[in-house]
């Protein structure tokens, strides 16, 4: 066998070997991927700060006799005042519930002073820590406690609110995946204008998502990584969003090389050599940024880091191996009807990005200053962001549990309708009870369950839940009850807010340093990385400002999720730098070929502008899917990231980064050798004759 035949055989074998490898990998991952849903947990302890009082309360409660308690409040209300028949109906329904379920004690009705409302606190250990049994218990109670004859009956309380939230998180499984796939499919069809090509990156992204599910399950089993509905949903979005971005860049470069190189195998090798470093660095920044979340104290944030990283790396592996293999095997015909013929040149058209580059090239300082003023003005809108999101305002559409909470707040203004739970060592129960009763802001306190060396003290505050008055009561209890833990729904929200502030102060600097180091290594410069990092930070501030202008006035949201600032920063910095890498890496390529700084910058924008715009639209659309979810926190996160990506793609990347590069000239590559002397133009190598 001659040398030429050996080369041809190798070319034919490599794609098939890669396909076989992926078949084997997916076969191994399949049993684990199917189990990911079984280990997904959306209990409050899966989202709380790891070291907070409220977390300790929730975990100790799980160990008390009967395990985790499901607490409900049955609310019976009639605007004109309850009738005797209403009270009889309430008693009969509660008695039926007590007969069908193992309740903790006999429920006692508490009437409101105005006579319009009667509430029955109900608690049970029956479901334990089984989320499916808890949801089934809540649904069973709601089936019995139903409205009739003008009497409004609502089932609320912490257990009901947790069930309502879990139903929303269930949408982050199948419905989120299907919606994401549909959105990406439509965009790819519009971008490629081909009946076949769009299927390839979409199918590869789907296989990468399936692989990520298997790897995520393995991480959980090996290291105890927390798996929640939020983290798995974000992982899927990252696989399709980031993965499709990488595919767009690779396919665009592959199309270029097919015009220069005859054989698809050789064209793909050239494409991967050209854009591979940018794709690797891009995925590296995202992975590094997400892994920085391991430094967070909030359980939900810390668990999201590894799972998000898994999604990005699985997408990277698929797009650098499986996608090229399939494209090479399908050959040029996969681009039909716009097939890039060997030796052809694409039609030269005046593109939008060439026009943008021309304006930035003529007056770079003016464009740069104008853009900076615009971003600064938008950032001022962050001052209008609503305060911290209350528990009852966390749903887009109010569920029954929230309606019940609001009914209680109106009917019992003299007391809180949501207990504060204090856990104290059993030998100090009496002293703790006395101290709690003597604390300012406490309406009443009584002893609850005892076991495992601990005693519950149930405290009712004078002020409504999650008001400044109740917050002062919780803080006073924590100050006075040394050695005890103060928890409950309101304490959990307080801990979430404080821990998010702490996590932001810790994680943000780590993310900035990590991303900056990766950019320095890739671009071999200090100035260019600083420009890119400054640009994405400016985008983050401006996007939060846009959120402040629309969240309450347009969306009607009554608060901002405490974790929005940190999560949006991590995602916008990590993902936004992606497009800067694509642009700057191509700019550096042109400079290495001897192009003058202005020419290199404008050429890079002209050649990468289209693919960056397409990638930005896809990524924004995938995160935009979260706008259809039922939790305000997810809608806010999806909005901020989607708008931030679009702002970065069409303003910052095209105008401001290009303008800064033109204005600085060779200094943009300081202190690398490109900043000192012009580079001798590299003569294109003659392509070898086909063998």
C-alpha positions as semicolon CSV with decimal commas, in nm:
position;residue;x (nm);y (nm);z (nm)
1;X;0,000;0,000;0,000
2;X;0,140;0,338;-0,104
3;X;0,170;0,648;0,111
4;X;-0,122;0,814;-0,067
5;X;-0,352;0,516;-0,012
6;X;-0,252;0,505;0,356
7;X;-0,344;0,871;0,400
8;X;-0,680;0,821;0,227
9;X;-0,757;0,520;0,448
10;X;-0,674;0,718;0,760
11;X;-0,896;1,004;0,648
12;X;-1,189;0,768;0,600
13;X;-1,127;0,587;0,930
14;X;-1,095;0,879;1,172
15;X;-1,456;1,005;1,149
16;X;-1,592;0,652;1,182
17;X;-1,371;0,588;1,483
18;X;-1,500;0,905;1,649
19;X;-1,859;0,800;1,583
20;X;-1,789;0,458;1,733
21;X;-1,628;0,620;2,036
22;X;-1,936;0,836;2,095
23;X;-2,168;0,537;2,061
24;X;-1,967;0,361;2,330
25;X;-1,957;0,666;2,559
26;X;-2,332;0,722;2,530
27;X;-2,400;0,354;2,593
28;X;-2,202;0,376;2,918
29;X;-2,366;0,704;3,022
30;X;-2,723;0,600;2,938
31;X;-2,806;0,410;3,260
32;X;-2,672;0,697;3,471
33;X;-2,850;0,969;3,271
34;X;-3,181;0,793;3,332
35;X;-3,125;0,813;3,709
36;X;-3,055;1,186;3,732
37;X;-3,418;1,270;3,802
38;X;-3,417;1,027;4,096
39;X;-3,148;1,225;4,281
40;X;-3,287;1,569;4,203
41;X;-3,389;1,745;4,523
42;X;-3,574;2,072;4,559
43;X;-3,618;2,081;4,935
44;X;-3,548;2,407;5,109
45;X;-3,223;2,268;5,252
46;X;-3,099;2,217;4,896
47;X;-3,113;2,593;4,838
48;X;-3,031;2,737;5,183
49;X;-2,691;2,866;5,295
50;X;-2,481;2,574;5,418
51;X;-2,381;2,734;5,748
52;X;-2,690;2,942;5,834
53;X;-2,911;2,901;6,141
54;X;-3,213;2,826;5,924
55;X;-3,027;2,540;5,753
56;X;-2,932;2,389;6,089
57;X;-3,297;2,408;6,197
58;X;-3,419;2,233;5,882
59;X;-3,159;1,957;5,908
60;X;-3,219;1,895;6,280
61;X;-3,595;1,887;6,221
62;X;-3,539;1,604;5,977
63;X;-3,381;1,402;6,259
64;X;-3,657;1,464;6,512
65;X;-3,918;1,191;6,571
66;X;-4,110;1,128;6,250
67;X;-3,853;1,302;6,033
68;X;-3,935;1,612;5,831
69;X;-4,265;1,777;5,924
70;X;-4,506;1,901;5,659
71;X;-4,687;2,203;5,799
72;X;-5,008;2,332;5,639
73;X;-5,266;2,595;5,724
74;X;-5,629;2,543;5,618
75;X;-5,794;2,883;5,567
76;X;-6,174;2,919;5,563
77;X;-6,296;3,265;5,462
78;X;-6,616;3,449;5,371
79;X;-6,610;3,824;5,304
80;X;-6,935;3,897;5,488
81;X;-6,841;3,682;5,786
82;X;-6,845;3,304;5,844
83;X;-7,183;3,142;5,907
84;X;-7,258;2,852;6,139
85;X;-7,283;2,628;5,833
86;X;-6,937;2,746;5,724
87;X;-6,787;2,651;6,059
88;X;-6,960;2,313;6,042
89;X;-6,821;2,254;5,693
90;X;-6,473;2,347;5,812
91;X;-6,499;2,109;6,108
92;X;-6,617;1,823;5,888
93;X;-6,339;1,873;5,633
94;X;-6,069;1,893;5,900
95;X;-6,208;1,583;6,073
96;X;-6,200;1,392;5,745
97;X;-5,838;1,496;5,686
98;X;-5,745;1,388;6,040
99;X;-5,916;1,054;5,980
100;X;-5,735;0,987;5,654
101;X;-5,387;1,103;5,763
102;X;-5,161;1,071;6,065
103;X;-5,158;1,428;6,196
104;X;-4,945;1,564;6,479
105;X;-5,210;1,635;6,743
106;X;-5,571;1,738;6,696
107;X;-5,610;2,050;6,476
108;X;-5,761;2,346;6,658
109;X;-5,939;2,628;6,476
110;X;-5,827;2,987;6,537
111;X;-6,095;3,245;6,442
112;X;-6,009;3,597;6,330
113;X;-6,133;3,891;6,535
114;X;-6,350;4,019;6,251
115;X;-6,523;3,682;6,213
116;X;-6,441;3,646;5,843
117;X;-6,174;3,377;5,870
118;X;-6,103;3,052;6,050
119;X;-5,761;2,887;6,024
120;X;-5,659;2,535;6,116
121;X;-5,283;2,469;6,148
122;X;-5,214;2,110;6,040
123;X;-4,884;1,921;6,070
124;X;-4,780;1,567;5,985
125;X;-4,465;1,358;5,965
126;X;-4,638;1,115;5,730
127;X;-4,442;1,200;5,410
128;X;-4,108;1,233;5,593
129;X;-3,842;1,365;5,355
130;X;-3,999;1,202;5,048
131;X;-4,087;1,489;4,815
132;X;-4,332;1,288;4,606
133;X;-4,520;1,175;4,916
134;X;-4,524;1,533;5,046
135;X;-4,674;1,662;4,723
136;X;-4,928;1,378;4,723
137;X;-5,026;1,463;5,083
138;X;-5,077;1,830;4,999
139;X;-5,284;1,741;4,692
140;X;-5,494;1,500;4,899
141;X;-5,565;1,768;5,161
142;X;-5,661;2,017;4,889
143;X;-5,900;1,764;4,739
144;X;-6,085;1,744;5,072
145;X;-6,055;2,111;5,171
146;X;-6,239;2,266;4,879
147;X;-6,450;2,578;4,841
148;X;-6,828;2,549;4,826
149;X;-7,137;2,769;4,846
150;X;-6,949;3,101;4,861
151;X;-6,708;2,974;5,128
152;X;-6,348;3,017;5,014
153;X;-6,113;2,740;5,129
154;X;-5,739;2,768;5,075
155;X;-5,454;2,538;5,176
156;X;-5,136;2,727;5,259
157;X;-4,841;2,707;5,493
158;X;-4,476;2,615;5,432
159;X;-4,556;2,261;5,309
160;X;-4,808;2,383;5,052
161;X;-4,573;2,656;4,929
162;X;-4,292;2,403;4,887
163;X;-4,522;2,180;4,684
164;X;-4,630;2,470;4,464
165;X;-4,264;2,560;4,405
166;X;-4,173;2,199;4,321
167;X;-4,444;2,191;4,053
168;X;-4,279;2,491;3,891
169;X;-3,937;2,326;3,912
170;X;-4,080;2,021;3,738
171;X;-4,118;2,245;3,433
172;X;-3,739;2,267;3,424
173;X;-3,728;1,908;3,302
174;X;-3,912;1,806;2,988
175;X;-4,095;2,132;2,906
176;X;-3,776;2,340;2,934
177;X;-3,584;2,094;2,715
178;X;-3,853;2,082;2,447
179;X;-3,889;2,459;2,438
180;X;-3,511;2,508;2,418
181;X;-3,479;2,258;2,133
182;X;-3,762;2,424;1,941
183;X;-3,615;2,773;1,983
184;X;-3,266;2,664;1,876
185;X;-3,405;2,469;1,580
186;X;-3,594;2,771;1,445
187;X;-3,290;2,996;1,479
188;X;-3,056;2,747;1,311
189;X;-3,296;2,707;1,018
190;X;-3,301;3,086;0,974
191;X;-2,923;3,114;1,010
192;X;-2,822;2,831;0,775
193;X;-3,112;2,843;0,529
194;X;-3,058;2,474;0,469
195;X;-3,304;2,187;0,514
196;X;-3,032;1,956;0,649
197;X;-2,742;2,147;0,806
198;X;-2,939;2,277;1,109
199;X;-3,012;1,921;1,219
200;X;-2,645;1,835;1,271
201;X;-2,550;2,082;1,550
202;X;-2,892;2,040;1,710
203;X;-2,862;1,660;1,724
204;X;-2,504;1,682;1,854
205;X;-2,616;1,926;2,126
206;X;-2,894;1,684;2,223
207;X;-2,644;1,399;2,262
208;X;-2,414;1,626;2,463
209;X;-2,706;1,711;2,693
210;X;-2,777;1,341;2,745
211;X;-2,410;1,278;2,825
212;X;-2,408;1,568;3,071
213;X;-2,698;1,410;3,258
214;X;-2,499;1,090;3,303
215;X;-2,188;1,276;3,417
216;X;-2,394;1,489;3,657
217;X;-2,536;1,174;3,815
218;X;-2,182;1,038;3,848
219;X;-2,069;1,355;4,024
220;X;-2,358;1,323;4,266
221;X;-2,275;0,964;4,347
222;X;-1,899;1,018;4,373
223;X;-1,879;1,355;4,547
224;X;-2,228;1,427;4,676
225;X;-2,278;1,717;4,433
226;X;-2,624;1,863;4,489
227;X;-2,869;1,822;4,203
228;X;-3,169;2,054;4,194
229;X;-3,427;2,152;3,936
230;X;-3,259;2,489;3,896
231;X;-2,911;2,349;3,836
232;X;-3,021;2,079;3,588
233;X;-3,229;2,334;3,398
234;X;-2,934;2,574;3,370
235;X;-2,712;2,283;3,265
236;X;-2,944;2,203;2,973
237;X;-2,957;2,567;2,866
238;X;-2,577;2,589;2,873
239;X;-2,536;2,271;2,667
240;X;-2,764;2,398;2,391
241;X;-2,665;2,764;2,415
242;X;-2,288;2,736;2,446
243;X;-2,272;2,417;2,236
244;X;-2,459;2,577;1,947
245;X;-2,229;2,881;1,972
246;X;-1,924;2,658;1,932
247;X;-2,091;2,479;1,641
248;X;-2,165;2,808;1,465
249;X;-1,801;2,915;1,491
250;X;-1,664;2,579;1,373
251;X;-1,910;2,546;1,083
252;X;-1,844;2,903;0,971
253;X;-1,468;2,844;0,964
254;X;-1,519;2,503;0,798
255;X;-1,721;2,669;0,520
256;X;-1,433;2,913;0,463
257;X;-1,177;2,634;0,443
258;X;-1,388;2,427;0,201
259;X;-1,345;2,706;-0,053
260;X;-0,965;2,683;-0,017
261;X;-0,916;2,311;0,039
262;X;-1,061;2,034;-0,174
263;X;-1,107;1,748;0,070
264;X;-1,353;1,790;0,362
265;X;-1,121;1,606;0,600
266;X;-0,834;1,847;0,534
267;X;-1,069;2,146;0,542
268;X;-1,199;2,042;0,882
269;X;-0,846;1,999;1,017
270;X;-0,763;2,351;0,901
271;X;-1,085;2,487;1,051
272;X;-1,015;2,328;1,388
273;X;-0,658;2,457;1,385
274;X;-0,788;2,806;1,314
275;X;-1,078;2,833;1,557
276;X;-0,998;2,550;1,800
277;X;-0,790;2,766;2,038
278;X;-1,069;3,026;2,057
279;X;-1,331;2,759;2,127
280;X;-1,114;2,599;2,394
281;X;-1,043;2,932;2,560
282;X;-1,409;3,026;2,536
283;X;-1,523;2,709;2,709
284;X;-1,239;2,748;2,958
285;X;-1,361;3,090;3,067
286;X;-1,717;2,964;3,114
287;X;-1,602;2,656;3,305
288;X;-1,364;2,860;3,522
289;X;-1,632;3,116;3,597
290;X;-1,886;2,851;3,694
291;X;-1,640;2,657;3,908
292;X;-1,582;2,974;4,108
293;X;-1,931;2,916;4,245
294;X;-1,780;2,639;4,458
295;X;-1,659;2,919;4,684
296;X;-2,023;3,018;4,751
297;X;-2,191;2,932;5,081
298;X;-2,537;2,909;4,928
299;X;-2,617;2,545;4,851
300;X;-2,801;2,622;4,527
301;X;-2,513;2,833;4,391
302;X;-2,244;2,587;4,494
303;X;-2,428;2,297;4,331
304;X;-2,487;2,492;4,010
305;X;-2,114;2,543;3,953
306;X;-2,013;2,180;3,887
307;X;-2,328;2,096;3,691
308;X;-2,296;2,403;3,471
309;X;-1,932;2,316;3,409
310;X;-2,030;1,961;3,315
311;X;-2,276;2,099;3,060
312;X;-2,019;2,329;2,900
313;X;-1,745;2,064;2,884
314;X;-1,979;1,799;2,740
315;X;-2,088;2,051;2,476
316;X;-1,723;2,130;2,401
317;X;-1,628;1,765;2,364
318;X;-1,919;1,696;2,133
319;X;-1,860;1,999;1,912
320;X;-1,486;1,935;1,875
321;X;-1,516;1,563;1,796
322;X;-1,864;1,438;1,705
323;X;-1,972;1,743;1,505
324;X;-1,659;1,746;1,282
325;X;-1,686;1,370;1,226
326;X;-2,047;1,393;1,107
327;X;-1,978;1,696;0,888
328;X;-1,680;1,528;0,721
329;X;-1,880;1,211;0,654
330;X;-2,167;1,407;0,502
331;X;-1,929;1,613;0,286
332;X;-2,009;1,937;0,108
333;X;-2,368;1,834;0,033
334;X;-2,466;1,901;0,395
335;X;-2,460;2,276;0,306
336;X;-2,715;2,236;0,024
337;X;-2,841;2,450;-0,137
338;X;-2,558;2,698;-0,053
339;X;-2,272;2,454;-0,116
340;X;-1,922;2,609;-0,083
341;X;-1,745;2,493;-0,399
342;X;-1,370;2,435;-0,399
343;X;-1,186;2,735;-0,547
344;X;-1,491;2,958;-0,533
345;X;-1,509;3,294;-0,363
346;X;-1,814;3,409;-0,169
347;X;-2,012;3,700;-0,306
348;X;-1,875;4,025;-0,169
349;X;-2,159;4,216;-0,013
350;X;-2,163;4,526;0,202
351;X;-2,239;4,365;0,536
352;X;-2,389;4,531;0,841
353;X;-2,075;4,456;1,038
354;X;-1,851;4,611;0,774
355;X;-2,059;4,927;0,803
356;X;-2,035;4,917;1,182
357;X;-1,661;4,868;1,159
358;X;-1,623;5,162;0,923
359;X;-1,796;5,400;1,163
360;X;-1,589;5,267;1,453
361;X;-1,274;5,296;1,245
362;X;-1,337;5,658;1,141
363;X;-1,413;5,798;1,488
364;X;-1,305;5,538;1,742
365;X;-1,269;5,772;2,040
366;X;-1,609;5,932;1,978
367;X;-1,780;5,594;1,943
368;X;-1,605;5,463;2,252
369;X;-1,700;5,764;2,463
370;X;-2,060;5,757;2,344
371;X;-2,095;5,388;2,421
372;X;-1,945;5,432;2,767
373;X;-2,190;5,714;2,845
374;X;-2,484;5,503;2,725
375;X;-2,383;5,202;2,937
376;X;-2,329;5,424;3,239
377;X;-2,671;5,583;3,197
378;X;-2,838;5,243;3,169
379;X;-2,656;5,122;3,481
380;X;-2,822;5,397;3,683
381;X;-3,148;5,208;3,640
382;X;-3,020;4,954;3,892
383;X;-3,105;5,211;4,159
384;X;-3,469;5,144;4,071
385;X;-3,451;4,768;4,133
386;X;-3,726;4,660;4,376
387;X;-3,622;4,533;4,719
388;X;-3,558;4,171;4,812
389;X;-3,816;3,926;4,685
390;X;-4,058;3,803;4,950
391;X;-4,164;3,441;4,956
392;X;-4,523;3,520;4,861
393;X;-4,403;3,726;4,562
394;X;-4,175;3,455;4,424
395;X;-4,433;3,309;4,182
396;X;-4,527;3,463;3,847
397;X;-4,884;3,337;3,883
398;X;-4,996;3,325;4,245
399;X;-5,065;2,968;4,359
400;X;-5,315;2,874;4,627
401;X;-5,053;2,879;4,902
402;X;-4,976;3,246;4,836
403;X;-5,344;3,340;4,826
404;X;-5,384;3,168;5,163
405;X;-5,090;3,362;5,307
406;X;-5,239;3,692;5,193
407;X;-5,581;3,603;5,332
408;X;-5,422;3,529;5,669
409;X;-5,226;3,854;5,669
410;X;-5,544;4,055;5,616
411;X;-5,757;3,858;5,862
412;X;-5,499;3,839;6,145
413;X;-5,319;4,177;6,136
414;X;-5,244;4,154;6,508
415;X;-5,012;3,853;6,469
416;X;-4,791;3,675;6,221
417;X;-4,942;3,390;6,026
418;X;-4,604;3,221;5,980
419;X;-4,420;3,072;6,279
420;X;-4,054;3,123;6,365
421;X;-3,893;2,797;6,470
422;X;-3,631;2,789;6,745
423;X;-3,435;2,471;6,812
424;X;-3,263;2,460;7,149
425;X;-3,081;2,187;7,345
426;X;-3,340;1,987;7,541
427;X;-3,183;2,069;7,879
428;X;-3,230;2,443;7,811
429;X;-3,587;2,427;7,679
430;X;-3,750;2,607;7,974
431;X;-3,496;2,891;7,977
432;X;-3,520;2,932;7,599
433;X;-3,900;2,940;7,615
434;X;-3,892;3,211;7,883
435;X;-3,635;3,419;7,693
436;X;-3,832;3,391;7,370
437;X;-4,152;3,509;7,538
438;X;-3,967;3,810;7,681
439;X;-3,817;3,918;7,349
440;X;-3,948;4,237;7,188
441;X;-4,175;4,166;6,892
442;X;-4,281;3,817;7,009
443;X;-4,657;3,764;7,035
444;X;-4,643;3,410;7,177
445;X;-4,412;3,109;7,215
446;X;-4,484;2,747;7,297
447;X;-4,292;2,422;7,313
448;X;-4,316;2,184;7,017
449;X;-4,151;1,850;6,942
450;X;-3,870;1,707;7,145
451;X;-3,615;1,449;7,042
452;X;-3,255;1,375;6,947
453;X;-3,137;1,608;7,223
454;X;-3,327;1,905;7,083
455;X;-3,655;2,083;7,162
456;X;-3,863;2,294;6,926
457;X;-3,997;2,628;7,040
458;X;-4,263;2,770;6,806
459;X;-4,262;3,151;6,812
460;X;-4,529;3,379;6,666
461;X;-4,415;3,735;6,594
462;X;-4,630;4,044;6,629
463;X;-4,544;4,165;6,280
464;X;-4,638;4,021;5,943
465;X;-4,398;3,777;5,772
466;X;-4,090;3,922;5,602
467;X;-4,148;4,276;5,724
468;X;-3,880;4,490;5,891
469;X;-4,052;4,434;6,225
470;X;-4,039;4,056;6,197
471;X;-3,678;4,074;6,078
472;X;-3,587;4,268;6,394
473;X;-3,760;3,999;6,602
474;X;-3,561;3,720;6,433
475;X;-3,235;3,908;6,485
476;X;-3,323;3,975;6,850
477;X;-3,396;3,606;6,909
478;X;-3,062;3,509;6,756
479;X;-2,880;3,763;6,972
480;X;-3,046;3,650;7,296
481;X;-3,062;3,272;7,239
482;X;-2,697;3,174;7,240
483;X;-2,652;2,806;7,153
484;X;-2,993;2,781;6,985
485;X;-3,084;2,799;6,616
486;X;-3,357;3,027;6,478
487;X;-3,519;2,916;6,155
488;X;-3,846;2,897;5,966
489;X;-3,953;3,046;5,630
490;X;-3,884;3,412;5,718
491;X;-3,546;3,330;5,873
492;X;-3,460;3,134;5,561
493;X;-3,532;3,434;5,339
494;X;-3,319;3,653;5,566
495;X;-3,031;3,405;5,549
496;X;-3,063;3,380;5,171
497;X;-3,027;3,757;5,138
498;X;-2,729;3,785;5,375
499;X;-2,549;3,484;5,228
500;X;-2,594;3,605;4,872
501;X;-2,431;3,933;4,972
502;X;-2,139;3,740;5,125
503;X;-2,109;3,510;4,823
504;X;-2,105;3,805;4,584
505;X;-1,818;3,968;4,773
506;X;-1,619;3,643;4,762
507;X;-1,702;3,494;4,420
508;X;-1,694;3,806;4,200
509;X;-1,320;3,879;4,250
510;X;-1,235;3,511;4,196
511;X;-1,431;3,506;3,868
512;X;-1,260;3,823;3,743
513;X;-0,910;3,697;3,822
514;X;-0,976;3,350;3,671
515;X;-1,117;3,487;3,346
516;X;-0,844;3,749;3,319
517;X;-0,567;3,488;3,354
518;X;-0,719;3,272;3,080
519;X;-0,743;3,570;2,846
520;X;-0,384;3,674;2,916
521;X;-0,265;3,323;2,833
522;X;-0,465;3,313;2,509
523;X;-0,405;3,664;2,377
524;X;-0,053;3,707;2,520
525;X;-0,137;4,059;2,623
526;X;-0,247;4,252;2,929
527;X;-0,434;4,536;2,761
528;X;-0,668;4,330;2,540
529;X;-0,786;4,109;2,830
530;X;-0,849;4,415;3,046
531;X;-1,060;4,567;2,768
532;X;-1,269;4,251;2,738
533;X;-1,322;4,216;3,113
534;X;-1,410;4,585;3,152
535;X;-1,658;4,550;2,866
536;X;-1,847;4,255;3,016
537;X;-1,858;4,419;3,360
538;X;-2,007;4,729;3,196
539;X;-2,264;4,510;3,021
540;X;-2,357;4,349;3,353
541;X;-2,415;4,686;3,518
542;X;-2,616;4,820;3,225
543;X;-2,832;4,509;3,207
544;X;-2,915;4,521;3,577
545;X;-3,012;4,883;3,514
546;X;-3,249;4,776;3,237
547;X;-3,394;4,523;3,480
548;X;-3,456;4,802;3,728
549;X;-3,650;4,991;3,462
550;X;-3,881;4,702;3,368
551;X;-3,912;4,450;3,654
552;X;-4,171;4,637;3,855
553;X;-4,320;4,885;3,604
554;X;-4,355;4,636;3,317
555;X;-4,353;4,286;3,469
556;X;-4,517;4,378;3,797
557;X;-4,253;4,201;4,008
558;X;-4,259;4,310;4,370
559;X;-3,897;4,223;4,445
560;X;-3,558;4,115;4,313
561;X;-3,417;3,773;4,385
562;X;-3,117;3,810;4,622
563;X;-2,907;3,583;4,400
564;X;-2,969;3,773;4,077
565;X;-2,660;3,994;4,103
566;X;-2,413;3,710;4,158
567;X;-2,556;3,457;3,910
568;X;-2,605;3,714;3,635
569;X;-2,249;3,838;3,689
570;X;-2,100;3,488;3,662
571;X;-2,295;3,402;3,349
572;X;-2,258;3,736;3,171
573;X;-1,886;3,763;3,239
574;X;-1,811;3,402;3,147
575;X;-2,041;3,387;2,845
576;X;-1,983;3,745;2,732
577;X;-1,608;3,700;2,718
578;X;-1,675;3,418;2,468
579;X;-1,756;3,663;2,192
580;X;-1,463;3,883;2,285
581;X;-1,238;3,581;2,249
582;X;-1,379;3,502;1,902
583;X;-1,321;3,862;1,791
584;X;-0,983;3,922;1,954
585;X;-0,842;3,585;1,851
586;X;-0,925;3,657;1,486
587;X;-0,783;4,008;1,527
588;X;-0,460;3,859;1,656
589;X;-0,449;3,617;1,362
590;X;-0,475;3,907;1,119
591;X;-0,206;4,100;1,308
592;X;0,024;3,796;1,295
593;X;-0,020;3,796;0,918
594;X;0,115;4,149;0,906
595;X;-0,208;4,351;0,893
596;X;-0,201;4,701;1,037
597;X;-0,396;4,742;1,367
598;X;-0,696;4,918;1,212
599;X;-0,713;4,672;0,924
600;X;-0,680;4,376;1,161
601;X;-0,961;4,503;1,382
602;X;-1,200;4,575;1,094
603;X;-1,120;4,248;0,917
604;X;-1,184;4,054;1,238
605;X;-1,519;4,228;1,285
606;X;-1,620;4,174;0,923
607;X;-1,531;3,802;0,926
608;X;-1,659;3,711;1,272
609;X;-1,943;3,962;1,310
610;X;-2,203;3,742;1,146
611;X;-2,119;3,429;1,342
612;X;-2,094;3,624;1,668
613;X;-2,435;3,779;1,601
614;X;-2,583;3,438;1,526
615;X;-2,425;3,290;1,837
616;X;-2,549;3,577;2,049
617;X;-2,905;3,536;1,921
618;X;-2,900;3,163;1,996
619;X;-2,757;3,208;2,345
620;X;-2,998;3,489;2,428
621;X;-3,290;3,282;2,302
622;X;-3,195;2,979;2,511
623;X;-3,179;3,184;2,829
624;X;-3,492;3,365;2,717
625;X;-3,676;3,034;2,756
626;X;-3,660;3,098;3,132
627;X;-3,902;3,388;3,081
628;X;-4,174;3,126;3,042
629;X;-4,102;2,965;3,379
630;X;-4,330;3,022;3,679
631;X;-4,076;3,151;3,933
632;X;-3,988;3,520;3,942
633;X;-3,623;3,443;4,024
634;X;-3,584;3,238;3,703
635;X;-3,765;3,495;3,489
636;X;-3,541;3,772;3,623
637;X;-3,227;3,568;3,564
638;X;-3,333;3,470;3,211
639;X;-3,420;3,831;3,124
640;X;-3,095;3,979;3,253
641;X;-2,874;3,722;3,079
642;X;-3,067;3,733;2,750
643;X;-3,066;4,114;2,734
644;X;-2,702;4,124;2,847
645;X;-2,592;3,885;2,572
646;X;-2,775;4,091;2,308
647;X;-2,627;4,415;2,441
648;X;-2,282;4,259;2,441
649;X;-2,323;4,115;2,091
650;X;-2,462;4,415;1,905
651;X;-2,315;4,711;2,094
652;X;-2,014;4,628;2,307
653;X;-1,848;4,366;2,086
654;X;-1,912;4,532;1,752
655;X;-1,865;4,898;1,842
656;X;-1,684;4,946;2,171
657;X;-1,424;4,667;2,165
658;X;-1,350;4,738;1,799
659;X;-1,324;5,113;1,865
660;X;-1,093;5,058;2,161
661;X;-0,872;4,831;1,950
662;X;-0,852;5,086;1,669
663;X;-0,784;5,374;1,909
664;X;-0,505;5,190;2,090
665;X;-0,344;5,046;1,778
666;X;-0,054;4,816;1,856
667;X;-0,075;4,905;2,226
668;X;-0,374;4,672;2,254
669;X;-0,124;4,381;2,243
670;X;0,109;4,524;2,509
671;X;0,346;4,386;2,633
672;X;0,354;4,112;2,366
673;X;0,575;4,137;2,061
674;X;0,282;4,246;1,844
675;X;0,282;4,574;2,037
676;X;0,638;4,666;1,945
677;X;0,719;4,614;1,581
678;X;0,520;4,532;1,269
679;X;0,512;4,162;1,191
680;X;0,647;4,046;0,859
681;X;0,348;3,931;0,651
682;X;0,313;3,556;0,640
683;X;0,299;3,423;0,288
684;X;0,018;3,171;0,240
685;X;0,152;2,821;0,202
686;X;0,082;2,641;-0,123
687;X;-0,167;2,362;-0,071
688;X;-0,030;2,014;-0,140
689;X;-0,160;1,831;-0,441
690;X;-0,448;1,592;-0,359
691;X;-0,338;1,234;-0,316
